[in-house]
C-alpha positions as protocol buffer text, in pm:
chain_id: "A"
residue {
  index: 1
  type: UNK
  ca { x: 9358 y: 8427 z: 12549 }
}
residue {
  index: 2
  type: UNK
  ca { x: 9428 y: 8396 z: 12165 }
}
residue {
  index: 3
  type: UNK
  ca { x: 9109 y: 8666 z: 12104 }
}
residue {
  index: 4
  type: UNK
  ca { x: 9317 y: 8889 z: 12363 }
}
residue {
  index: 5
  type: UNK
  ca { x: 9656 y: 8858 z: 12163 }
}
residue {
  index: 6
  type: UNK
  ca { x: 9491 y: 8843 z: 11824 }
}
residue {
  index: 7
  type: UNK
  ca { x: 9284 y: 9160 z: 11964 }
}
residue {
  index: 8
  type: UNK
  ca { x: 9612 y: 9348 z: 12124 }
}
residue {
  index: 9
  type: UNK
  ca { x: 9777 y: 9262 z: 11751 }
}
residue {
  index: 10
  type: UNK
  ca { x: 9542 y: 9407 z: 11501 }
}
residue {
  index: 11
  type: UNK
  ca { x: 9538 y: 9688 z: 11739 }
}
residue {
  index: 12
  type: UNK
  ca { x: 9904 y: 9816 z: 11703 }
}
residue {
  index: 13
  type: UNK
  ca { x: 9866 y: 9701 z: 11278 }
}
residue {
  index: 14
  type: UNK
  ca { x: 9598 y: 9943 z: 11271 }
}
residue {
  index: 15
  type: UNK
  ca { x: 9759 y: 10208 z: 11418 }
}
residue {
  index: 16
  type: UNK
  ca { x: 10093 y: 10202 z: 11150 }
}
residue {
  index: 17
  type: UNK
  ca { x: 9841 y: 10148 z: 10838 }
}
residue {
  index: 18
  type: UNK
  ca { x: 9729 y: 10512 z: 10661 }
}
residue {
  index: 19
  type: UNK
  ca { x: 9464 y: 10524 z: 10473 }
}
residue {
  index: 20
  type: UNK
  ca { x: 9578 y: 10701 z: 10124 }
}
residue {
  index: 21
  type: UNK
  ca { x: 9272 y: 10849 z: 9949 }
}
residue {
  index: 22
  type: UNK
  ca { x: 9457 y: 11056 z: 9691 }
}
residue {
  index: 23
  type: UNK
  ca { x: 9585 y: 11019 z: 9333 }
}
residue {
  index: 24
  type: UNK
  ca { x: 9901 y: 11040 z: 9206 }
}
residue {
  index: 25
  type: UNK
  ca { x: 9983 y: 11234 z: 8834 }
}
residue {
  index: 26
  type: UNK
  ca { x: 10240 y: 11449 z: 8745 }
}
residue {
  index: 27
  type: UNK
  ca { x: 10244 y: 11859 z: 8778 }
}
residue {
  index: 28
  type: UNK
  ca { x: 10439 y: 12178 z: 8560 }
}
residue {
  index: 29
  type: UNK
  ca { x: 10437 y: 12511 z: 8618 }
}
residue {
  index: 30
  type: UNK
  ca { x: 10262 y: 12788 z: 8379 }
}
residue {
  index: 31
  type: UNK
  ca { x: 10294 y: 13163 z: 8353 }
}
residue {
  index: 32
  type: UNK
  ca { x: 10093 y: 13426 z: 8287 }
}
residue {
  index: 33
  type: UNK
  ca { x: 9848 y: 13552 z: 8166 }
}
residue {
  index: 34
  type: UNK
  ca { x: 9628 y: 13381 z: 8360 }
}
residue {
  index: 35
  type: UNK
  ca { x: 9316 y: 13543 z: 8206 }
}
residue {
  index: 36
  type: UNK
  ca { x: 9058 y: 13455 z: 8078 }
}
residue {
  index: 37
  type: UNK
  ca { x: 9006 y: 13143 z: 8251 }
}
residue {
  index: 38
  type: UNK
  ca { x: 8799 y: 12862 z: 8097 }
}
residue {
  index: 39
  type: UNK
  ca { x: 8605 y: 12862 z: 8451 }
}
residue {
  index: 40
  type: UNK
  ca { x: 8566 y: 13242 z: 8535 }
}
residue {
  index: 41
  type: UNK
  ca { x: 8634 y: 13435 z: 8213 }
}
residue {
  index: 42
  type: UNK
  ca { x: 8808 y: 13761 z: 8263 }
}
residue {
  index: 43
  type: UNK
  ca { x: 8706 y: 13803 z: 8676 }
}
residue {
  index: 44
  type: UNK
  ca { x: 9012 y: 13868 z: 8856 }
}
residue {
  index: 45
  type: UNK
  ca { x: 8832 y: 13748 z: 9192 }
}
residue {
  index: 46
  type: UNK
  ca { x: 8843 y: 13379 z: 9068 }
}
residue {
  index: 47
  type: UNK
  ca { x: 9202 y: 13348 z: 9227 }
}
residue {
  index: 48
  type: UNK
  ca { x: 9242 y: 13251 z: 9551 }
}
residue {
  index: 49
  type: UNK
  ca { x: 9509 y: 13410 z: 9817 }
}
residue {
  index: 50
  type: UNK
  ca { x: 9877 y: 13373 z: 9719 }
}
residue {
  index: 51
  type: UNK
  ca { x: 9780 y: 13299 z: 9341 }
}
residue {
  index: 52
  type: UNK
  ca { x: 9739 y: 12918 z: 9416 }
}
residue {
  index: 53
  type: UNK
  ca { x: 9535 y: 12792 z: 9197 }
}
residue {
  index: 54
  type: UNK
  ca { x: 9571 y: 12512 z: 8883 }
}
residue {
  index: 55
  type: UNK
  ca { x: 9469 y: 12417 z: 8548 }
}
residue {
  index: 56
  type: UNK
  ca { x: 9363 y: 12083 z: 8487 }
}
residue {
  index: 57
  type: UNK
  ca { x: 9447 y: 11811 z: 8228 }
}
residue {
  index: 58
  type: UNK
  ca { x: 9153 y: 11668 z: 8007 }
}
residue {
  index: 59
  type: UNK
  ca { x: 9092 y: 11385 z: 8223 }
}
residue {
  index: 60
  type: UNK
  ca { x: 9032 y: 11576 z: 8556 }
}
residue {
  index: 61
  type: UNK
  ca { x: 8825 y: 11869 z: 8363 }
}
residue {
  index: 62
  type: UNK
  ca { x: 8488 y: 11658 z: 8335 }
}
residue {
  index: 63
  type: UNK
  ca { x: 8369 y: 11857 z: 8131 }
}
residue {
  index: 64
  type: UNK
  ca { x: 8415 y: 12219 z: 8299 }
}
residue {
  index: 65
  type: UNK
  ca { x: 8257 y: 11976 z: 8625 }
}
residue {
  index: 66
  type: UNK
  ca { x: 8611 y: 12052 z: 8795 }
}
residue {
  index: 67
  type: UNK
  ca { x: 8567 y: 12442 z: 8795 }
}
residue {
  index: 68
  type: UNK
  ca { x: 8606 y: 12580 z: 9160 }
}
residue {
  index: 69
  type: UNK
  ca { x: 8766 y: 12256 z: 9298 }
}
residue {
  index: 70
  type: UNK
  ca { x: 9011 y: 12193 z: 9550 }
}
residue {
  index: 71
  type: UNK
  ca { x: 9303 y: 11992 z: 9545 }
}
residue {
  index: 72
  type: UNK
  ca { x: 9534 y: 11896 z: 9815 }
}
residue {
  index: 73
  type: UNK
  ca { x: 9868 y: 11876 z: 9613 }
}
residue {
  index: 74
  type: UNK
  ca { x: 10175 y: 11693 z: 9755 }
}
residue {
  index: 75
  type: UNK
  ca { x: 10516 y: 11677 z: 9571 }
}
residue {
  index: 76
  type: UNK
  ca { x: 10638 y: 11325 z: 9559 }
}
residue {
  index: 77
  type: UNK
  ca { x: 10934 y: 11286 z: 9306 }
}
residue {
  index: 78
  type: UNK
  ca { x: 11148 y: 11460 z: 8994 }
}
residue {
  index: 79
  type: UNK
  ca { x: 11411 y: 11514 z: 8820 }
}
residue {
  index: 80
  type: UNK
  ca { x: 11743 y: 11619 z: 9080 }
}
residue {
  index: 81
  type: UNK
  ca { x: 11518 y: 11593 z: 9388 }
}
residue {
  index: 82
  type: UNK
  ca { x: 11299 y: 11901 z: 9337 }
}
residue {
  index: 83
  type: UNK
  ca { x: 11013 y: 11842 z: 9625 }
}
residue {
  index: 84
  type: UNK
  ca { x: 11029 y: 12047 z: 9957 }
}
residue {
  index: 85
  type: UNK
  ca { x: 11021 y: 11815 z: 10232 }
}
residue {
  index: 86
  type: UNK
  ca { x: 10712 y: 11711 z: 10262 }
}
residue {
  index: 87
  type: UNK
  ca { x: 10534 y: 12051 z: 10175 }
}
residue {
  index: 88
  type: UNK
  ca { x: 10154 y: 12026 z: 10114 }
}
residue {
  index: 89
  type: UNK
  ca { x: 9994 y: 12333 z: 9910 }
}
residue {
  index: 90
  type: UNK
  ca { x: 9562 y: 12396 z: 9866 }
}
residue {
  index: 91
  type: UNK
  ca { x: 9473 y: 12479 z: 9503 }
}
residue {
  index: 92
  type: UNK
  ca { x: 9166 y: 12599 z: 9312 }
}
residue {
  index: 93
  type: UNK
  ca { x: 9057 y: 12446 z: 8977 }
}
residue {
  index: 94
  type: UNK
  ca { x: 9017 y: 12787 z: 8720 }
}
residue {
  index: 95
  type: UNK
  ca { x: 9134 y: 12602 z: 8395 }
}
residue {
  index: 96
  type: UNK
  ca { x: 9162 y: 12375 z: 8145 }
}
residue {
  index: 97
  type: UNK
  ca { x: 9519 y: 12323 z: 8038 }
}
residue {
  index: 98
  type: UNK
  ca { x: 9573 y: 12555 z: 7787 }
}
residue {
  index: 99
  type: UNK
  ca { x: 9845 y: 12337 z: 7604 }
}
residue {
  index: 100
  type: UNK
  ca { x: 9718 y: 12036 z: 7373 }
}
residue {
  index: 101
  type: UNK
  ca { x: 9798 y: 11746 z: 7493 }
}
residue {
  index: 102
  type: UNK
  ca { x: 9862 y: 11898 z: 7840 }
}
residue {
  index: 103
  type: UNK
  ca { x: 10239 y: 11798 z: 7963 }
}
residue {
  index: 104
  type: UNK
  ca { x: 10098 y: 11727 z: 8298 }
}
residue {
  index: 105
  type: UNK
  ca { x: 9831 y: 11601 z: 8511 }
}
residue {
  index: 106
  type: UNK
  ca { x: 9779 y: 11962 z: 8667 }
}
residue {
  index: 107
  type: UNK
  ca { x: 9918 y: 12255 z: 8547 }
}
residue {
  index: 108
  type: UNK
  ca { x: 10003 y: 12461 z: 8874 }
}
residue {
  index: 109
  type: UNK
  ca { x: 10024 y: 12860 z: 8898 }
}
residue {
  index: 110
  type: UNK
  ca { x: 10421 y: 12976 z: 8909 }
}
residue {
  index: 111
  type: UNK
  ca { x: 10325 y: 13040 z: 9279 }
}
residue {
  index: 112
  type: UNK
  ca { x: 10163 y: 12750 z: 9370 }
}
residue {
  index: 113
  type: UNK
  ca { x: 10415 y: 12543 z: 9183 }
}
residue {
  index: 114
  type: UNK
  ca { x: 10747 y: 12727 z: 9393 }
}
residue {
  index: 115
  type: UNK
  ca { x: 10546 y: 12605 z: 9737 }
}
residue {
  index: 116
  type: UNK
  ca { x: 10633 y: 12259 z: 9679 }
}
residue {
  index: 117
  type: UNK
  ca { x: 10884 y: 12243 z: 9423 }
}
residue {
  index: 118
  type: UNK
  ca { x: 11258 y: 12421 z: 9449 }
}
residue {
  index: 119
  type: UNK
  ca { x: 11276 y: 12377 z: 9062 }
}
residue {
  index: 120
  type: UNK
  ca { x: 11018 y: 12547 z: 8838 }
}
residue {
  index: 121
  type: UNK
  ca { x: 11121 y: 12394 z: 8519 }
}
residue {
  index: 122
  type: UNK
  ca { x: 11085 y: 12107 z: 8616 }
}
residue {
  index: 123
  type: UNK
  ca { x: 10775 y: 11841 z: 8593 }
}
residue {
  index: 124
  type: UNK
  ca { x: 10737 y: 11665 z: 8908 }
}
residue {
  index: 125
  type: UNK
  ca { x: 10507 y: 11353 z: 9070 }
}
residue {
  index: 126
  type: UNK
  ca { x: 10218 y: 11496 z: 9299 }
}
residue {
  index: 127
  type: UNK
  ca { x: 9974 y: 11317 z: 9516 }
}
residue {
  index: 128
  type: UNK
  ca { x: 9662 y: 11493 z: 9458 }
}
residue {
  index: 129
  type: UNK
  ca { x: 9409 y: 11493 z: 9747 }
}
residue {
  index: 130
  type: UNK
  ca { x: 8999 y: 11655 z: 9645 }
}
């Protein structure tokens, strides 16, 4: 009887725990010119659809190792509440972060940036997700 309850227990725990496989950093928005790229030079068909793509901080560049990756990017947190509910946007590793020492974690497109922030001024918290 205790196996059964212990059983029945672990059952319903396991169902409320998520599994979180992502990091967290922070994210800003840069404009163009986006080109060259440190990944792709000077070809315009690096970008993905909707211009969502990123720039990457030293740490996550490994070396030019990140080029072509996709993140998962979630806005968690800023200054005057600037994340949209929840919103999720796919992104596309074509840089390094062109600024020295990068102000963020990832340095989103000004379009992939607006998708999950309502403030593009702003640095934010992400969850980032490969």
């Amino acid at each position: 009887m205790r196996l059964l309850v212990l059983s029945i227990v672990l059952s319903l725990l396991c169902r409320e725990v998520k599994l979180v496989l992502g990091d967290i950093g922070t994210a800003t928005s840069y404009r163009p010119p986006y080109i060259p790229t440190g990944c792709f030079g000077n070809q315009q068909d690096q970008f993905p659809p909707g211009n969502l793509f990123v720039a990457v901080s030293e740490g996550l560049w490994d070396n030019g190792a990140a080029c072509g990756r996709r993140y998962r990017l979630r806005c968690l947190s800023g200054h005057k509440k600037p994340c949209k509910g929840g919103a999720t946007v796919d992104v596309k590793v074509v840089d390094l972060c062109r600024r020295s020492p990068c102000p963020s974690t990832i340095a989103m497109s000004t379009d992939a940036f607006a998708s999950i922030s309502r403030s593009p001024s702003t640095k934010i918290n992400v969850e980032y997700i490969q």
